[in-house]
Each structure stands twice: as C-alpha cells, then as structure tokens.
Short mmCIF file of C-alpha atoms in Angstrom, two decimals:
data_model
loop_
_atom_site.label_atom_id
_atom_site.label_comp_id
_atom_site.label_asym_id
_atom_site.label_seq_id
_atom_site.Cartn_x
_atom_site.Cartn_y
_atom_site.Cartn_z
CA MET U 27 -0.01 0.05 -0.34
CA LYS U 28 1.23 3.47 -0.90
CA ILE U 29 1.31 5.84 2.17
CA VAL U 30 1.03 9.44 1.19
CA LYS U 31 2.25 11.93 3.97
CA ASN U 32 0.26 14.93 2.53
CA PRO U 33 -2.35 13.37 -0.10
CA MET U 34 -4.01 16.95 -0.40
CA GLN U 35 -0.65 18.02 -1.95
CA ALA U 36 -0.49 14.74 -3.49
CA CYS U 37 -3.39 15.21 -5.43
CA PHE U 38 -2.85 18.72 -6.21
CA CYS U 39 0.50 17.57 -7.78
CA ARG U 40 -1.07 15.04 -10.04
CA LEU U 41 -3.72 17.37 -11.05
CA LYS U 42 -1.14 19.68 -12.07
CA ALA U 43 0.79 16.92 -14.10
CA LYS U 44 -2.42 16.07 -16.10
CA GLY U 45 -4.08 19.51 -16.51
CA ASP U 46 -2.67 19.64 -20.20
CA GLY U 47 -4.28 16.26 -21.17
CA ARG U 48 -7.36 15.79 -22.85
CA MET U 49 -10.68 16.67 -21.46
CA LYS U 50 -12.78 13.50 -20.59
CA ASN U 51 -16.30 13.71 -21.50
CA TYR U 52 -17.89 13.38 -17.91
CA ALA U 53 -21.14 14.36 -18.86
CA ARG U 54 -21.55 11.23 -21.68
CA GLU U 55 -19.76 9.19 -18.80
CA LEU U 56 -22.80 10.01 -16.06
CA ASP U 57 -25.57 9.01 -18.88
CA MET U 58 -23.43 5.77 -19.44
CA GLU U 59 -23.55 4.90 -15.72
CA LEU U 60 -27.48 5.82 -15.15
CA GLU U 61 -28.21 3.71 -17.87
CA ARG U 62 -26.50 1.03 -16.07
CA ILE U 63 -28.27 1.81 -13.23
CA ARG U 64 -31.75 1.89 -14.89
CA ALA U 65 -30.86 -1.78 -16.69
CA ALA U 66 -30.31 -3.52 -13.62
CA GLY U 67 -33.11 -1.98 -11.61
CA LEU U 68 -30.81 -0.64 -8.98
CA ARG U 69 -31.46 3.16 -6.69
CA PRO U 70 -28.63 3.58 -5.19
CA ARG U 71 -28.11 5.89 -2.21
CA LEU U 72 -26.16 8.87 -3.44
CA LEU U 73 -24.28 11.19 -0.70
CA LEU U 74 -24.39 14.70 -2.69
CA HIS U 75 -22.21 17.55 -1.74
CA ALA U 76 -24.16 20.78 -2.08
CA CYS U 77 -22.83 24.08 -2.45
CA CYS U 78 -26.27 25.89 -2.63
CA ALA U 79 -29.56 25.55 -3.70
CA PRO U 80 -29.38 27.12 -7.57
CA CYS U 81 -26.11 24.49 -8.43
CA SER U 82 -28.62 21.58 -6.48
CA SER U 83 -31.52 22.11 -8.33
CA TYR U 84 -30.94 21.01 -11.91
CA THR U 85 -28.36 18.52 -10.16
CA LEU U 86 -31.60 17.37 -8.43
CA GLU U 87 -33.84 17.12 -11.09
CA TYR U 88 -31.31 15.36 -13.47
CA LEU U 89 -30.63 12.45 -10.38
CA ALA U 90 -33.58 12.33 -8.50
CA GLU U 91 -34.82 9.32 -10.62
CA TYR U 92 -31.96 7.09 -10.32
CA PHE U 93 -30.99 7.37 -6.62
CA ASP U 94 -31.71 7.58 -3.07
CA ILE U 95 -30.13 11.14 -2.35
CA THR U 96 -28.64 12.76 0.67
CA LEU U 97 -27.77 16.31 -0.10
CA PHE U 98 -24.34 17.17 1.93
CA PHE U 99 -24.18 20.78 2.93
CA TYR U 100 -20.54 21.15 3.90
CA ASN U 101 -18.67 24.13 2.89
CA PRO U 102 -16.39 25.55 5.03
CA ASN U 103 -15.43 28.30 2.83
CA ILE U 104 -18.51 30.11 3.04
CA SER U 105 -17.91 33.59 5.29
CA PRO U 106 -19.31 35.22 6.46
CA GLU U 107 -21.58 32.47 9.19
CA ARG U 108 -24.81 34.39 8.41
CA GLU U 109 -23.76 33.68 4.77
CA TYR U 110 -23.35 30.14 5.43
CA MET U 111 -26.71 30.06 7.20
CA HIS U 112 -28.93 31.82 4.70
CA ARG U 113 -27.73 29.38 1.88
CA ALA U 114 -27.90 26.32 4.44
CA ALA U 115 -31.77 27.48 4.57
CA GLU U 116 -32.29 28.35 0.91
CA LEU U 117 -31.50 25.12 0.11
CA ALA U 118 -33.90 23.39 2.74
CA ARG U 119 -36.81 25.44 1.37
CA PHE U 120 -35.48 24.33 -2.27
CA VAL U 121 -35.61 20.88 -0.93
CA ARG U 122 -39.10 21.03 0.79
CA SER U 123 -40.79 22.99 -2.41
CA ALA U 124 -39.42 21.12 -5.37
CA SER U 125 -41.95 18.00 -6.22
CA PHE U 126 -38.81 15.99 -7.56
CA ALA U 127 -36.68 16.81 -4.18
CA GLN U 128 -39.32 15.25 -1.92
CA ASP U 129 -37.71 12.12 -0.91
CA VAL U 130 -34.26 13.81 -0.60
CA ARG U 131 -33.07 14.06 2.87
CA LEU U 132 -30.85 17.10 3.44
CA LEU U 133 -27.45 16.63 6.47
CA THR U 134 -26.45 20.28 7.01
CA ALA U 135 -22.97 20.55 9.11
CA GLU U 136 -22.45 22.98 11.97
CA TYR U 137 -20.16 26.33 10.54
CA ASP U 138 -16.61 26.20 11.16
CA ALA U 139 -14.36 27.90 8.51
CA ALA U 140 -11.29 26.92 10.14
CA PRO U 141 -10.37 23.87 8.12
CA PHE U 142 -10.67 26.47 5.09
CA PHE U 143 -8.70 28.91 6.78
CA GLU U 144 -5.66 26.41 7.49
CA MET U 145 -5.92 24.96 4.14
CA ALA U 146 -5.89 28.55 2.68
CA ARG U 147 -2.53 29.73 4.24
CA GLY U 148 -0.46 30.88 2.09
CA LEU U 149 -2.67 30.75 -1.03
CA GLU U 150 -4.31 33.75 -0.06
CA ALA U 151 -3.49 35.81 -3.18
CA GLU U 152 -4.18 33.16 -5.68
CA ALA U 153 -6.48 34.00 -8.01
CA GLU U 154 -9.80 32.25 -8.47
CA GLY U 155 -10.00 29.16 -10.08
CA GLY U 156 -5.84 28.78 -8.91
CA ALA U 157 -4.31 26.51 -6.31
CA ARG U 158 -6.61 27.88 -3.41
CA CYS U 159 -9.69 26.62 -5.15
CA LYS U 160 -8.04 23.05 -6.36
CA LYS U 161 -7.26 22.56 -2.43
CA CYS U 162 -11.17 23.76 -1.56
CA TYR U 163 -12.45 21.40 -3.62
CA TYR U 164 -10.31 18.63 -1.71
CA LEU U 165 -11.40 19.70 1.36
CA ARG U 166 -15.12 19.59 0.62
CA LEU U 167 -15.10 16.61 -1.51
CA LYS U 168 -12.44 14.64 0.83
CA GLU U 169 -14.93 15.14 3.80
CA THR U 170 -18.01 13.92 1.63
CA ALA U 171 -16.19 10.83 0.45
CA ARG U 172 -15.27 10.35 4.40
CA ALA U 173 -18.65 10.84 5.34
CA ALA U 174 -20.16 8.46 2.44
CA ALA U 175 -17.88 5.53 3.64
CA ASN U 176 -18.57 5.90 7.07
CA ALA U 177 -22.46 5.62 6.15
CA ARG U 178 -22.44 3.23 3.85
CA PHE U 179 -23.19 5.05 0.94
CA ASP U 180 -22.64 3.32 -2.66
CA TYR U 181 -21.70 6.71 -4.48
CA PHE U 182 -20.73 10.52 -3.66
CA CYS U 183 -20.97 13.48 -5.82
CA THR U 184 -20.79 17.16 -5.36
CA THR U 185 -22.84 19.60 -7.29
CA LEU U 186 -19.74 21.92 -8.03
CA SER U 187 -19.65 20.87 -11.75
CA ILE U 188 -22.63 22.76 -12.82
CA SER U 189 -20.97 26.09 -12.43
CA PRO U 190 -19.04 27.41 -15.75
CA TYR U 191 -16.58 28.71 -13.09
CA LYS U 192 -15.55 25.56 -11.54
CA ASP U 193 -13.10 22.93 -13.05
CA ALA U 194 -15.11 20.00 -13.90
CA GLY U 195 -11.96 17.83 -14.80
CA ALA U 196 -10.24 18.75 -11.22
CA LEU U 197 -13.28 17.73 -9.39
CA ASN U 198 -13.33 14.70 -11.52
CA GLU U 199 -9.86 13.69 -10.84
CA ILE U 200 -9.80 14.59 -6.91
CA GLY U 201 -13.39 12.87 -6.64
CA GLY U 202 -11.67 9.31 -8.44
CA GLU U 203 -8.63 9.67 -6.11
CA LEU U 204 -10.55 9.80 -3.18
CA ALA U 205 -13.07 7.24 -4.01
CA GLU U 206 -10.32 4.93 -4.33
CA GLN U 207 -9.05 6.07 -0.63
CA TYR U 208 -12.31 5.36 1.10
CA GLY U 209 -13.87 2.43 -1.16
CA VAL U 210 -16.93 4.78 -2.26
CA ARG U 211 -17.87 4.97 -6.11
CA TYR U 212 -17.43 8.92 -7.05
CA LEU U 213 -20.21 9.67 -9.60
CA PHE U 214 -18.28 11.46 -12.39
CA SER U 215 -20.20 13.97 -14.06
CA ASP U 216 -20.07 17.67 -15.68
CA PHE U 217 -23.55 18.72 -14.81
CA LYS U 218 -22.98 22.08 -16.54
CA LYS U 219 -22.95 20.26 -20.05
CA LYS U 220 -26.26 19.70 -21.88
CA GLY U 221 -27.91 23.03 -20.50
CA GLY U 222 -27.43 22.14 -17.03
CA TYR U 223 -26.42 25.53 -15.71
CA GLN U 224 -29.30 27.42 -18.33
CA ARG U 225 -31.95 24.67 -17.06
CA SER U 226 -30.35 25.55 -12.95
CA ILE U 227 -30.74 29.30 -13.96
CA ALA U 228 -34.57 28.64 -15.08
CA LEU U 229 -35.25 26.47 -11.51
CA SER U 230 -33.97 29.59 -9.64
CA LYS U 231 -36.19 32.04 -11.21
CA GLU U 232 -39.06 29.25 -10.75
CA TYR U 233 -38.41 28.80 -6.76
CA HIS U 234 -37.35 32.23 -6.46
CA LEU U 235 -33.68 30.93 -5.25
CA TYR U 236 -31.00 33.32 -3.39
CA ARG U 237 -28.62 33.57 -6.06
CA GLN U 238 -25.21 34.76 -4.64
CA ASN U 239 -22.93 36.75 -6.32
CA TYR U 240 -19.62 34.72 -4.79
CA CYS U 241 -18.56 31.28 -4.74
CA GLY U 242 -18.22 31.84 -0.88
CA CYS U 243 -14.71 32.73 0.84
CA VAL U 244 -13.91 36.08 1.82
CA TYR U 245 -11.33 35.41 -1.28
CA SER U 246 -13.63 35.26 -3.67
CA LYS U 247 -16.21 37.94 -2.07
CA SER U 248 -13.40 40.81 -2.54
CA ALA U 249 -12.91 39.73 -6.17
CA ALA U 250 -16.68 40.02 -6.35
CA GLU U 251 -16.67 43.50 -4.78
CA ARG U 252 -13.60 44.74 -6.60
CA ARG U 253 -15.30 43.52 -10.30
CA ALA U 254 -18.29 45.43 -9.28
CA HIS U 255 -16.84 48.24 -8.41
CA GLU U 256 -14.81 48.54 -11.45
CA GLN U 257 -18.14 48.03 -13.52
CA HIS U 258 -19.46 51.44 -11.69
CA SER U 259 -16.75 52.96 -12.00
#
C-alpha cells in the first residue's frame, strides 16, 4: 500500500501534471452510468455534496429518479457565518418545495470555517480558479467521501461542476482519487453540460432561489466586490 504523508498536496501535484491532457467527456460518462443503473433495476444511495440551492436544483432534477439521495451541505469556505446559514436555509426550503426533491434528505454540517483558513494559508493571493480553489475542492470532497464511507453510501458526488466557473476536470480527478482512498464510488459528472447550467437558472427563477454573487470565501467575495466597483467606476 502506498503511503502519502500529504494526500492533498500529492493530489494537487497530479492535477497540475495532468492539466494539459485532453478533457474527458464526464457528462457522457454520467449518462452511461445512469443507463447501467436503470438497466440493472437498482436505486443506489448517493451522498451528494451541495454548495447551494441554485447549483443543487438541476442536479437533483437530473438524478432524483436514479438515486436515493442525501444532500450534504458542507462548505467551510463560506464566510461570514450568516451567509452560510442563509444558503443552508435556502437549500432546505428548495428541497421542501421541489416536487422532484420530496424524497431527498438534507444533512447540514455545523459552521466551522477553521479547516478552510488552515488549508488556504499561504494561498491568500491566488487568483480565483487557481491552487486555492483546487484545494478547496479537495477539502469539501474529502469530507463528503469520508462521510459516505462511514454511512456506507454506494456513491458520492458534488453539485459544483454545474458552475461554468468550476473546473469539472479537477473535480472529477479529485473525486476519483478519493473514491480509491475511501472505497466509495465517485459519480463522474459535469452537470453544466447539456444545458444544465441554463436549466439551473430557470429553476432558480421558478423557485425564487437566492443566487449569491460570490462563491463563498472571503477571497472570492473581495474579488466580486472589486469587479462590481470596476464596472461602476
């Protein structure tokens, strides 16, 4: 068995090394997996990491007929605490309201930003989408994988790939490595494809969902505020 002292750093190094490779069609991989599940007459248990209600909307609509889904709201990157609580409450409201989410359960982690700030130390000046964001993917997916393994879920996944600002290749690469580490299958996916992002916008309007203007962390909030200031100056 290979022992890695710092699995987050090792995973990130492999991501950089593979970054120039041809992008896999993760949307097609997802559809092939869903067809296998349908053909076998199965309804596996899926622990689905959720970053917010808008990103969960189309993802749940797409997956609900195939899986017994538990949403896992674990996002230590989100600041301040009131923003975390607002996003969690909005997700809970959506799950109660959407007809296709009536059988979906929601697990909300207590607010604790310490793991994020510990992870981000030394990366505060990184641009959005860079090394800090990749490690944030890892942080959230690792906790999802750990929780999925402990509760004996069949799969784990995340809603993050629905955003055009998130690196689906990196998310799936990390998910695949964590699947091997924890012994739970990762549901390879790219939910933004096939009009997924556009559908999430339509569902957000239909259910009057709160759509935040920054990813969640203090660094993305500052970047959003700078962009807003530049647009109005």
